[in-house]
C-alpha cells in the first residue's frame, strides 16, 4: 500500500515507519512526506531515505478547507492510498477525510479519550494520572475522537517531567504505530461503528 505521511516536527514516528520499511517489516511503502512547517527534522529524515518531500504551509491558505485540498492534491499526485498523521499538528476537515475514507490514521501521546488535543503528556502529569500511553486511531472530524486501532500503556513515575514521560511514550508510539499501519495496510482491520475489529 502506498503511504503518505504528514508531519510537523522531529519525525521520530516517521523514522520508525522508514526503519520498518527498510528492514522489510512494513506492509507498505512510504511514497511522500508532507510537512506544514519548513525545515523540520522529519523532512531531513525523509530526504536521507530518498523519500520525496513537500512543504505545504497552512499559512499560505485562506481556510482550513483550502489547506486540506492542497494536501489532498499533493497526496493524490503520489497515488497515496493510506495517510499517516505522525506528529501532524493540524486538525483536518471533511475536505481531507472524504478523500481518504477510513484511510487516515493518527498517533496520539495519551490513552484516549483521556488527554486529547495538544500537550497530552503535560495534561497527564498535571492530572496526576498513574498510567498514560499512546493511541493509534482512525481520524474522524473530531479532535482525537476516531475509532481506536491500538493502545499501549506506560507508567507515569513520581519523578517524571514532561520530557521523560514524552520519551517513554514515544518508544511505545513507534512500536504501536508500525503494528497498526501494518494491520490496516494488510487489510486485516475493519471498522464497525466505533469499534475496530481485526481479522485473525
Ligand atoms: C508524538 O508524540 C505524537 O504522538 C504527537 O506529536 C509527537 C510527534 O513526535 N502528536 C500529537 O500530539 C498530535 N495531537 P515525532 O515528530 O517525533 O513523531
mmCIF file of N, CA, C and O in Angstrom, residues 33-133:
data_model
loop_
_atom_site.group_PDB
_atom_site.id
_atom_site.type_symbol
_atom_site.label_atom_id
_atom_site.label_comp_id
_atom_site.label_asym_id
_atom_site.label_seq_id
_atom_site.Cartn_x
_atom_site.Cartn_y
_atom_site.Cartn_z
ATOM 1 N N UNK A 33 6.385 12.443 2.043
ATOM 2 C CA UNK A 33 6.280 13.028 3.383
ATOM 3 C C UNK A 33 5.973 14.507 3.196
ATOM 4 O O UNK A 33 6.696 15.212 2.473
ATOM 5 N N UNK A 34 4.902 14.964 3.820
ATOM 6 C CA UNK A 34 4.488 16.359 3.664
ATOM 7 C C UNK A 34 4.458 17.014 5.041
ATOM 8 O O UNK A 34 3.887 16.470 5.994
ATOM 9 N N UNK A 35 5.077 18.191 5.132
ATOM 10 C CA UNK A 35 5.098 18.950 6.376
ATOM 11 C C UNK A 35 4.362 20.274 6.177
ATOM 12 O O UNK A 35 4.449 20.876 5.104
ATOM 13 N N UNK A 36 3.691 20.720 7.213
ATOM 14 C CA UNK A 36 3.089 22.063 7.157
ATOM 15 C C UNK A 36 4.069 23.122 7.636
ATOM 16 O O UNK A 36 3.764 24.304 7.599
ATOM 17 N N UNK A 37 5.259 22.657 8.103
ATOM 18 C CA UNK A 37 6.277 23.602 8.567
ATOM 19 C C UNK A 37 7.573 23.339 7.813
ATOM 20 O O UNK A 37 7.947 22.172 7.631
ATOM 21 N N UNK A 38 8.293 24.402 7.438
ATOM 22 C CA UNK A 38 9.569 24.201 6.754
ATOM 23 C C UNK A 38 10.652 23.785 7.743
ATOM 24 O O UNK A 38 10.531 24.011 8.947
ATOM 25 N N UNK A 39 11.687 23.154 7.243
ATOM 26 C CA UNK A 39 12.930 22.925 7.998
ATOM 27 C C UNK A 39 12.731 22.156 9.297
ATOM 28 O O UNK A 39 13.406 22.416 10.287
ATOM 29 N N UNK A 40 11.815 21.207 9.299
ATOM 30 C CA UNK A 40 11.670 20.366 10.493
ATOM 31 C C UNK A 40 12.471 19.073 10.304
ATOM 32 O O UNK A 40 12.772 18.660 9.180
ATOM 33 N N UNK A 41 12.804 18.457 11.433
ATOM 34 C CA UNK A 41 13.632 17.243 11.405
ATOM 35 C C UNK A 41 13.035 16.139 10.556
ATOM 36 O O UNK A 41 13.766 15.371 9.914
ATOM 37 N N UNK A 42 11.723 16.032 10.539
ATOM 38 C CA UNK A 42 11.079 14.957 9.774
ATOM 39 C C UNK A 42 11.444 15.035 8.289
ATOM 40 O O UNK A 42 11.606 14.000 7.626
ATOM 41 N N UNK A 43 11.581 16.260 7.759
ATOM 42 C CA UNK A 43 11.922 16.405 6.337
ATOM 43 C C UNK A 43 13.334 15.880 6.064
ATOM 44 O O UNK A 43 13.583 15.249 5.034
ATOM 45 N N UNK A 44 14.259 16.122 6.994
ATOM 46 C CA UNK A 44 15.622 15.593 6.851
ATOM 47 C C UNK A 44 15.609 14.068 6.888
ATOM 48 O O UNK A 44 16.322 13.406 6.126
ATOM 49 N N UNK A 45 14.824 13.522 7.802
ATOM 50 C CA UNK A 45 14.759 12.057 7.910
ATOM 51 C C UNK A 45 14.268 11.442 6.599
ATOM 52 O O UNK A 45 14.781 10.413 6.157
ATOM 53 N N UNK A 46 13.260 12.075 5.989
ATOM 54 C CA UNK A 46 12.732 11.568 4.720
ATOM 55 C C UNK A 46 13.778 11.701 3.616
ATOM 56 O O UNK A 46 14.010 10.755 2.848
ATOM 57 N N UNK A 47 14.409 12.865 3.563
ATOM 58 C CA UNK A 47 15.395 13.100 2.495
ATOM 59 C C UNK A 47 16.546 12.100 2.581
ATOM 60 O O UNK A 47 17.033 11.618 1.552
ATOM 61 N N UNK A 48 16.968 11.770 3.806
ATOM 62 C CA UNK A 48 18.066 10.794 3.984
ATOM 63 C C UNK A 48 17.713 9.437 3.401
ATOM 64 O O UNK A 48 18.596 8.671 3.033
ATOM 65 N N UNK A 49 16.433 9.129 3.353
ATOM 66 C CA UNK A 49 15.985 7.842 2.773
ATOM 67 C C UNK A 49 15.462 8.025 1.342
ATOM 68 O O UNK A 49 14.796 7.141 0.812
ATOM 69 N N UNK A 50 15.738 9.202 0.770
ATOM 70 C CA UNK A 50 15.306 9.484 -0.605
ATOM 71 C C UNK A 50 13.791 9.385 -0.811
ATOM 72 O O UNK A 50 13.331 8.997 -1.884
ATOM 73 N N UNK A 51 13.058 9.730 0.210
ATOM 74 C CA UNK A 51 11.603 9.782 0.074
ATOM 75 C C UNK A 51 11.239 11.209 -0.331
ATOM 76 O O UNK A 51 11.702 12.174 0.302
ATOM 77 N N UNK A 52 10.432 11.375 -1.390
ATOM 78 C CA UNK A 52 10.035 12.727 -1.801
ATOM 79 C C UNK A 52 9.351 13.484 -0.659
ATOM 80 O O UNK A 52 8.599 12.887 0.121
ATOM 81 N N UNK A 53 9.642 14.783 -0.581
ATOM 82 C CA UNK A 53 9.044 15.614 0.471
ATOM 83 C C UNK A 53 8.376 16.846 -0.146
ATOM 84 O O UNK A 53 8.705 17.244 -1.269
ATOM 85 N N UNK A 54 7.461 17.408 0.630
ATOM 86 C CA UNK A 54 6.857 18.686 0.235
ATOM 87 C C UNK A 54 6.554 19.464 1.501
ATOM 88 O O UNK A 54 6.285 18.876 2.554
ATOM 89 N N UNK A 55 6.618 20.782 1.386
ATOM 90 C CA UNK A 55 6.163 21.660 2.465
ATOM 91 C C UNK A 55 4.928 22.395 1.951
ATOM 92 O O UNK A 55 4.990 23.060 0.912
ATOM 93 N N UNK A 56 3.832 22.205 2.645
ATOM 94 C CA UNK A 56 2.601 22.926 2.320
ATOM 95 C C UNK A 56 2.198 23.645 3.594
ATOM 96 O O UNK A 56 1.778 23.010 4.568
ATOM 97 N N UNK A 57 2.378 24.956 3.597
ATOM 98 C CA UNK A 57 2.133 25.712 4.825
ATOM 99 C C UNK A 57 0.661 26.088 4.940
ATOM 100 O O UNK A 57 0.063 26.612 3.994
ATOM 101 N N UNK A 58 0.128 25.836 6.139
ATOM 102 C CA UNK A 58 -1.261 26.250 6.376
ATOM 103 C C UNK A 58 -1.386 27.770 6.281
ATOM 104 O O UNK A 58 -2.443 28.298 5.973
ATOM 105 N N UNK A 59 -0.259 28.466 6.516
ATOM 106 C CA UNK A 59 -0.295 29.936 6.481
ATOM 107 C C UNK A 59 -0.526 30.480 5.071
ATOM 108 O O UNK A 59 -0.921 31.634 4.899
ATOM 109 N N UNK A 60 -0.261 29.656 4.068
ATOM 110 C CA UNK A 60 -0.452 30.109 2.689
ATOM 111 C C UNK A 60 -1.868 29.872 2.185
ATOM 112 O O UNK A 60 -2.132 30.047 0.984
ATOM 113 N N UNK A 61 -2.742 29.414 3.063
ATOM 114 C CA UNK A 61 -4.099 29.093 2.617
ATOM 115 C C UNK A 61 -5.125 29.852 3.456
ATOM 116 O O UNK A 61 -4.961 29.986 4.667
ATOM 117 N N UNK A 62 -6.166 30.310 2.759
ATOM 118 C CA UNK A 62 -7.129 31.208 3.410
ATOM 119 C C UNK A 62 -7.992 30.481 4.437
ATOM 120 O O UNK A 62 -8.454 31.076 5.399
ATOM 121 N N UNK A 63 -8.203 29.197 4.226
ATOM 122 C CA UNK A 63 -9.081 28.458 5.146
ATOM 123 C C UNK A 63 -8.508 27.062 5.368
ATOM 124 O O UNK A 63 -7.650 26.601 4.614
ATOM 125 N N UNK A 64 -9.017 26.403 6.417
ATOM 126 C CA UNK A 64 -8.612 25.011 6.669
ATOM 127 C C UNK A 64 -8.929 24.132 5.468
ATOM 128 O O UNK A 64 -8.167 23.233 5.106
ATOM 129 N N UNK A 65 -10.106 24.402 4.836
ATOM 130 C CA UNK A 65 -10.523 23.577 3.693
ATOM 131 C C UNK A 65 -9.579 23.759 2.505
ATOM 132 O O UNK A 65 -9.223 22.784 1.839
ATOM 133 N N UNK A 66 -9.167 24.995 2.265
ATOM 134 C CA UNK A 66 -8.210 25.241 1.164
ATOM 135 C C UNK A 66 -6.898 24.507 1.420
ATOM 136 O O UNK A 66 -6.316 23.911 0.512
ATOM 137 N N UNK A 67 -6.439 24.599 2.658
ATOM 138 C CA UNK A 67 -5.203 23.900 3.041
ATOM 139 C C UNK A 67 -5.373 22.395 2.830
ATOM 140 O O UNK A 67 -4.515 21.723 2.231
ATOM 141 N N UNK A 68 -6.510 21.869 3.281
ATOM 142 C CA UNK A 68 -6.741 20.429 3.160
ATOM 143 C C UNK A 68 -6.816 20.006 1.691
ATOM 144 O O UNK A 68 -6.325 18.939 1.322
ATOM 145 N N UNK A 69 -7.409 20.837 0.857
ATOM 146 C CA UNK A 69 -7.485 20.490 -0.567
ATOM 147 C C UNK A 69 -6.089 20.453 -1.185
ATOM 148 O O UNK A 69 -5.806 19.605 -2.043
ATOM 149 N N UNK A 70 -5.219 21.342 -0.736
ATOM 150 C CA UNK A 70 -3.833 21.316 -1.242
ATOM 151 C C UNK A 70 -3.117 20.040 -0.798
ATOM 152 O O UNK A 70 -2.370 19.425 -1.576
ATOM 153 N N UNK A 71 -3.361 19.630 0.454
ATOM 154 C CA UNK A 71 -2.770 18.368 0.929
ATOM 155 C C UNK A 71 -3.265 17.190 0.095
ATOM 156 O O UNK A 71 -2.479 16.324 -0.325
ATOM 157 N N UNK A 72 -4.570 17.159 -0.139
ATOM 158 C CA UNK A 72 -5.158 16.044 -0.898
ATOM 159 C C UNK A 72 -4.545 15.992 -2.299
ATOM 160 O O UNK A 72 -4.179 14.918 -2.794
ATOM 161 N N UNK A 73 -4.404 17.149 -2.928
ATOM 162 C CA UNK A 73 -3.836 17.174 -4.286
ATOM 163 C C UNK A 73 -2.417 16.614 -4.283
ATOM 164 O O UNK A 73 -2.044 15.831 -5.163
ATOM 165 N N UNK A 74 -1.630 16.993 -3.286
ATOM 166 C CA UNK A 74 -0.244 16.515 -3.223
ATOM 167 C C UNK A 74 -0.201 15.011 -2.953
ATOM 168 O O UNK A 74 0.607 14.276 -3.552
ATOM 169 N N UNK A 75 -1.053 14.539 -2.071
ATOM 170 C CA UNK A 75 -1.078 13.100 -1.770
ATOM 171 C C UNK A 75 -1.545 12.316 -2.997
ATOM 172 O O UNK A 75 -0.987 11.265 -3.334
ATOM 173 N N UNK A 76 -2.555 12.852 -3.695
ATOM 174 C CA UNK A 76 -3.064 12.160 -4.899
ATOM 175 C C UNK A 76 -2.004 12.131 -5.994
ATOM 176 O O UNK A 76 -1.919 11.168 -6.760
ATOM 177 N N UNK A 77 -1.201 13.190 -6.062
ATOM 178 C CA UNK A 77 -0.144 13.228 -7.086
ATOM 179 C C UNK A 77 0.839 12.080 -6.887
ATOM 180 O O UNK A 77 1.531 11.680 -7.831
ATOM 181 N N UNK A 78 0.907 11.566 -5.660
ATOM 182 C CA UNK A 78 1.777 10.407 -5.370
ATOM 183 C C UNK A 78 0.965 9.119 -5.220
ATOM 184 O O UNK A 78 1.486 8.122 -4.720
ATOM 185 N N UNK A 79 -0.277 9.163 -5.668
ATOM 186 C CA UNK A 79 -1.155 7.975 -5.636
ATOM 187 C C UNK A 79 -1.206 7.328 -4.250
ATOM 188 O O UNK A 79 -1.200 6.101 -4.111
ATOM 189 N N UNK A 80 -1.269 8.180 -3.230
ATOM 190 C CA UNK A 80 -1.302 7.680 -1.844
ATOM 191 C C UNK A 80 -2.638 6.991 -1.565
ATOM 192 O O UNK A 80 -3.696 7.468 -1.953
ATOM 193 N N UNK A 81 -2.528 5.846 -0.882
ATOM 194 C CA UNK A 81 -3.731 5.076 -0.518
ATOM 195 C C UNK A 81 -4.029 5.130 0.983
ATOM 196 O O UNK A 81 -5.161 4.931 1.407
ATOM 197 N N UNK A 82 -2.988 5.334 1.786
ATOM 198 C CA UNK A 82 -3.147 5.376 3.247
ATOM 199 C C UNK A 82 -2.352 6.571 3.771
ATOM 200 O O UNK A 82 -1.183 6.745 3.402
ATOM 201 N N UNK A 83 -3.000 7.378 4.616
ATOM 202 C CA UNK A 83 -2.351 8.576 5.147
ATOM 203 C C UNK A 83 -2.081 8.372 6.635
ATOM 204 O O UNK A 83 -2.975 7.969 7.383
ATOM 205 N N UNK A 84 -0.848 8.643 7.051
ATOM 206 C CA UNK A 84 -0.477 8.550 8.464
ATOM 207 C C UNK A 84 -0.154 9.957 8.963
ATOM 208 O O UNK A 84 0.722 10.634 8.399
ATOM 209 N N UNK A 85 -0.867 10.381 10.008
ATOM 210 C CA UNK A 85 -0.540 11.640 10.673
ATOM 211 C C UNK A 85 0.446 11.292 11.791
ATOM 212 O O UNK A 85 0.075 10.653 12.779
ATOM 213 N N UNK A 86 1.702 11.684 11.588
ATOM 214 C CA UNK A 86 2.769 11.287 12.522
ATOM 215 C C UNK A 86 3.350 12.560 13.142
ATOM 216 O O UNK A 86 4.346 13.103 12.671
ATOM 217 N N UNK A 87 2.656 13.047 14.177
ATOM 218 C CA UNK A 87 3.073 14.315 14.765
ATOM 219 C C UNK A 87 2.654 15.484 13.895
ATOM 220 O O UNK A 87 3.331 16.519 13.857
ATOM 221 N N UNK A 88 1.529 15.341 13.207
ATOM 222 C CA UNK A 88 0.992 16.416 12.362
ATOM 223 C C UNK A 88 0.047 17.240 13.226
ATOM 224 O O UNK A 88 -0.966 16.729 13.705
ATOM 225 N N UNK A 89 0.404 18.500 13.456
ATOM 226 C CA UNK A 89 -0.280 19.286 14.481
ATOM 227 C C UNK A 89 -1.349 20.210 13.887
ATOM 228 O O UNK A 89 -1.505 21.360 14.301
ATOM 229 N N UNK A 90 -2.094 19.708 12.922
ATOM 230 C CA UNK A 90 -3.236 20.451 12.374
ATOM 231 C C UNK A 90 -4.467 19.560 12.409
ATOM 232 O O UNK A 90 -4.354 18.338 12.255
ATOM 233 N N UNK A 91 -5.601 20.184 12.588
ATOM 234 C CA UNK A 91 -6.868 19.444 12.552
ATOM 235 C C UNK A 91 -7.299 19.348 11.101
ATOM 236 O O UNK A 91 -7.290 20.353 10.380
ATOM 237 N N UNK A 92 -7.657 18.146 10.662
ATOM 238 C CA UNK A 92 -8.098 18.013 9.268
ATOM 239 C C UNK A 92 -9.625 18.058 9.209
ATOM 240 O O UNK A 92 -10.317 17.683 10.143
ATOM 241 N N UNK A 93 -10.117 18.535 8.078
ATOM 242 C CA UNK A 93 -11.556 18.741 7.902
ATOM 243 C C UNK A 93 -12.123 17.646 6.987
ATOM 244 O O UNK A 93 -11.370 16.880 6.374
ATOM 245 N N UNK A 94 -13.443 17.606 6.861
ATOM 246 C CA UNK A 94 -14.031 16.647 5.917
ATOM 247 C C UNK A 94 -13.485 16.801 4.490
ATOM 248 O O UNK A 94 -13.463 15.822 3.731
ATOM 249 N N UNK A 95 -13.030 17.982 4.117
ATOM 250 C CA UNK A 95 -12.448 18.155 2.777
ATOM 251 C C UNK A 95 -11.265 17.204 2.591
ATOM 252 O O UNK A 95 -10.975 16.748 1.476
ATOM 253 N N UNK A 96 -10.599 16.898 3.675
ATOM 254 C CA UNK A 96 -9.478 15.957 3.638
ATOM 255 C C UNK A 96 -9.980 14.516 3.819
ATOM 256 O O UNK A 96 -9.659 13.616 3.043
ATOM 257 N N UNK A 97 -10.784 14.335 4.869
ATOM 258 C CA UNK A 97 -11.187 12.967 5.244
ATOM 259 C C UNK A 97 -12.015 12.298 4.146
ATOM 260 O O UNK A 97 -11.880 11.093 3.920
ATOM 261 N N UNK A 98 -12.849 13.077 3.442
ATOM 262 C CA UNK A 98 -13.702 12.479 2.408
ATOM 263 C C UNK A 98 -12.878 11.935 1.247
ATOM 264 O O UNK A 98 -13.340 11.078 0.491
ATOM 265 N N UNK A 99 -11.655 12.440 1.104
ATOM 266 C CA UNK A 99 -10.785 11.966 0.013
ATOM 267 C C UNK A 99 -10.140 10.627 0.344
ATOM 268 O O UNK A 99 -9.707 9.897 -0.566
ATOM 269 N N UNK A 100 -10.078 10.300 1.648
ATOM 270 C CA UNK A 100 -9.429 9.045 2.066
ATOM 271 C C UNK A 100 -10.289 8.357 3.140
ATOM 272 O O UNK A 100 -9.882 8.248 4.300
ATOM 273 N N UNK A 101 -11.476 7.888 2.757
ATOM 274 C CA UNK A 101 -12.374 7.355 3.789
ATOM 275 C C UNK A 101 -11.765 6.150 4.515
ATOM 276 O O UNK A 101 -11.318 5.202 3.866
ATOM 277 N N UNK A 102 -11.741 6.249 5.834
ATOM 278 C CA UNK A 102 -11.156 5.210 6.698
ATOM 279 C C UNK A 102 -9.745 4.826 6.260
ATOM 280 O O UNK A 102 -9.327 3.670 6.382
ATOM 281 N N UNK A 103 -9.053 5.810 5.777
ATOM 282 C CA UNK A 103 -7.678 5.587 5.344
ATOM 283 C C UNK A 103 -6.751 6.668 5.893
ATOM 284 O O UNK A 103 -5.702 6.941 5.318
ATOM 285 N N UNK A 104 -7.146 7.276 7.021
ATOM 286 C CA UNK A 104 -6.295 8.264 7.689
ATOM 287 C C UNK A 104 -6.120 7.818 9.130
ATOM 288 O O UNK A 104 -7.111 7.661 9.855
ATOM 289 N N UNK A 105 -4.874 7.588 9.546
ATOM 290 C CA UNK A 105 -4.627 7.191 10.940
ATOM 291 C C UNK A 105 -3.725 8.220 11.604
ATOM 292 O O UNK A 105 -2.920 8.891 10.957
ATOM 293 N N UNK A 106 -3.909 8.326 12.927
ATOM 294 C CA UNK A 106 -3.164 9.310 13.718
ATOM 295 C C UNK A 106 -2.570 8.605 14.930
ATOM 296 O O UNK A 106 -3.163 7.665 15.468
ATOM 297 N N UNK A 107 -1.409 9.076 15.356
ATOM 298 C CA UNK A 107 -0.848 8.606 16.631
ATOM 299 C C UNK A 107 -0.927 9.751 17.624
ATOM 300 O O UNK A 107 -0.576 10.894 17.311
ATOM 301 N N UNK A 108 -1.417 9.412 18.832
ATOM 302 C CA UNK A 108 -1.632 10.431 19.868
ATOM 303 C C UNK A 108 -0.936 9.986 21.150
ATOM 304 O O UNK A 108 -1.054 8.819 21.544
ATOM 305 N N UNK A 109 -0.261 10.912 21.853
ATOM 306 C CA UNK A 109 0.541 10.515 23.015
ATOM 307 C C UNK A 109 -0.232 10.475 24.334
ATOM 308 O O UNK A 109 0.186 11.056 25.328
ATOM 309 N N UNK A 110 -1.363 9.782 24.335
ATOM 310 C CA UNK A 110 -2.137 9.532 25.563
ATOM 311 C C UNK A 110 -3.093 8.389 25.266
ATOM 312 O O UNK A 110 -3.305 8.019 24.102
ATOM 313 N N UNK A 111 -3.670 7.851 26.336
ATOM 314 C CA UNK A 111 -4.689 6.808 26.176
ATOM 315 C C UNK A 111 -6.037 7.504 26.011
ATOM 316 O O UNK A 111 -6.691 7.864 26.991
ATOM 317 N N UNK A 112 -6.444 7.692 24.764
ATOM 318 C CA UNK A 112 -7.738 8.362 24.513
ATOM 319 C C UNK A 112 -8.875 7.513 25.070
ATOM 320 O O UNK A 112 -8.767 6.290 25.101
ATOM 321 N N UNK A 113 -9.968 8.108 25.555
ATOM 322 C CA UNK A 113 -10.317 9.508 25.385
ATOM 323 C C UNK A 113 -9.698 10.445 26.425
ATOM 324 O O UNK A 113 -10.063 11.623 26.457
ATOM 325 N N UNK A 114 -8.769 9.961 27.261
ATOM 326 C CA UNK A 114 -8.092 10.899 28.155
ATOM 327 C C UNK A 114 -7.115 11.774 27.370
ATOM 328 O O UNK A 114 -6.427 11.276 26.467
ATOM 329 N N UNK A 115 -7.038 13.014 27.746
ATOM 330 C CA UNK A 115 -5.995 13.942 27.316
ATOM 331 C C UNK A 115 -5.889 14.105 25.793
ATOM 332 O O UNK A 115 -4.833 13.894 25.210
ATOM 333 N N UNK A 116 -6.999 14.471 25.137
ATOM 334 C CA UNK A 116 -6.934 14.772 23.699
ATOM 335 C C UNK A 116 -6.271 16.132 23.454
ATOM 336 O O UNK A 116 -5.990 16.871 24.409
ATOM 337 N N UNK A 117 -6.044 16.432 22.189
ATOM 338 C CA UNK A 117 -5.535 17.757 21.827
ATOM 339 C C UNK A 117 -4.039 17.885 22.062
ATOM 340 O O UNK A 117 -3.310 16.902 22.063
ATOM 341 N N UNK A 118 -3.608 19.122 22.309
ATOM 342 C CA UNK A 118 -2.167 19.375 22.417
ATOM 343 C C UNK A 118 -1.665 19.103 23.834
ATOM 344 O O UNK A 118 -2.447 19.072 24.792
ATOM 345 N N UNK A 119 -0.350 18.910 23.948
ATOM 346 C CA UNK A 119 0.324 18.755 25.248
ATOM 347 C C UNK A 119 -0.282 17.642 26.096
ATOM 348 O O UNK A 119 -0.516 17.805 27.307
ATOM 349 N N UNK A 120 -0.531 16.516 25.459
ATOM 350 C CA UNK A 120 -1.193 15.399 26.157
ATOM 351 C C UNK A 120 -0.355 14.899 27.334
ATOM 352 O O UNK A 120 -0.903 14.525 28.377
ATOM 353 N N UNK A 121 0.974 14.901 27.179
ATOM 354 C CA UNK A 121 1.815 14.388 28.271
ATOM 355 C C UNK A 121 1.763 15.334 29.466
ATOM 356 O O UNK A 121 1.697 14.881 30.621
ATOM 357 N N UNK A 122 1.786 16.642 29.203
ATOM 358 C CA UNK A 122 1.664 17.624 30.298
ATOM 359 C C UNK A 122 0.294 17.524 30.949
ATOM 360 O O UNK A 122 0.164 17.657 32.173
ATOM 361 N N UNK A 123 -0.735 17.261 30.147
ATOM 362 C CA UNK A 123 -2.083 17.084 30.710
ATOM 363 C C UNK A 123 -2.105 15.896 31.670
ATOM 364 O O UNK A 123 -2.691 15.963 32.754
ATOM 365 N N UNK A 124 -1.457 14.787 31.276
ATOM 366 C CA UNK A 124 -1.448 13.578 32.116
ATOM 367 C C UNK A 124 -0.726 13.853 33.432
ATOM 368 O O UNK A 124 -1.187 13.446 34.507
ATOM 369 N N UNK A 125 0.405 14.548 33.351
ATOM 370 C CA UNK A 125 1.157 14.877 34.573
ATOM 371 C C UNK A 125 0.344 15.808 35.471
ATOM 372 O O UNK A 125 0.255 15.591 36.683
ATOM 373 N N UNK A 126 -0.235 16.837 34.891
ATOM 374 C CA UNK A 126 -0.989 17.815 35.685
ATOM 375 C C UNK A 126 -2.183 17.160 36.359
ATOM 376 O O UNK A 126 -2.565 17.524 37.469
ATOM 377 N N UNK A 127 -2.765 16.161 35.691
ATOM 378 C CA UNK A 127 -3.933 15.486 36.262
ATOM 379 C C UNK A 127 -3.533 14.544 37.386
ATOM 380 O O UNK A 127 -4.337 14.188 38.248
ATOM 381 N N UNK A 128 -2.261 14.104 37.345
ATOM 382 C CA UNK A 128 -1.812 13.119 38.331
ATOM 383 C C UNK A 128 -2.089 11.688 37.919
ATOM 384 O O UNK A 128 -2.128 10.785 38.772
ATOM 385 N N UNK A 129 -2.257 11.458 36.605
ATOM 386 C CA UNK A 129 -2.500 10.086 36.137
ATOM 387 C C UNK A 129 -1.312 9.193 36.485
ATOM 388 O O UNK A 129 -0.155 9.644 36.439
ATOM 389 N N UNK A 130 -1.589 7.958 36.851
ATOM 390 C CA UNK A 130 -0.533 6.979 37.159
ATOM 391 C C UNK A 130 -0.125 6.188 35.934
ATOM 392 O O UNK A 130 0.921 5.548 35.901
ATOM 393 N N UNK A 131 -1.018 6.174 34.953
ATOM 394 C CA UNK A 131 -0.755 5.458 33.698
ATOM 395 C C UNK A 131 -1.132 6.389 32.558
ATOM 396 O O UNK A 131 -2.171 7.053 32.615
ATOM 397 N N UNK A 132 -0.261 6.476 31.557
ATOM 398 C CA UNK A 132 -0.655 7.126 30.314
ATOM 399 C C UNK A 132 -0.234 6.191 29.184
ATOM 400 O O UNK A 132 -0.167 4.981 29.397
ATOM 401 N N UNK A 133 0.058 6.724 28.021
ATOM 402 C CA UNK A 133 0.428 5.821 26.938
ATOM 403 C C UNK A 133 0.185 6.463 25.601
ATOM 404 O O UNK A 133 0.262 7.686 25.468
#
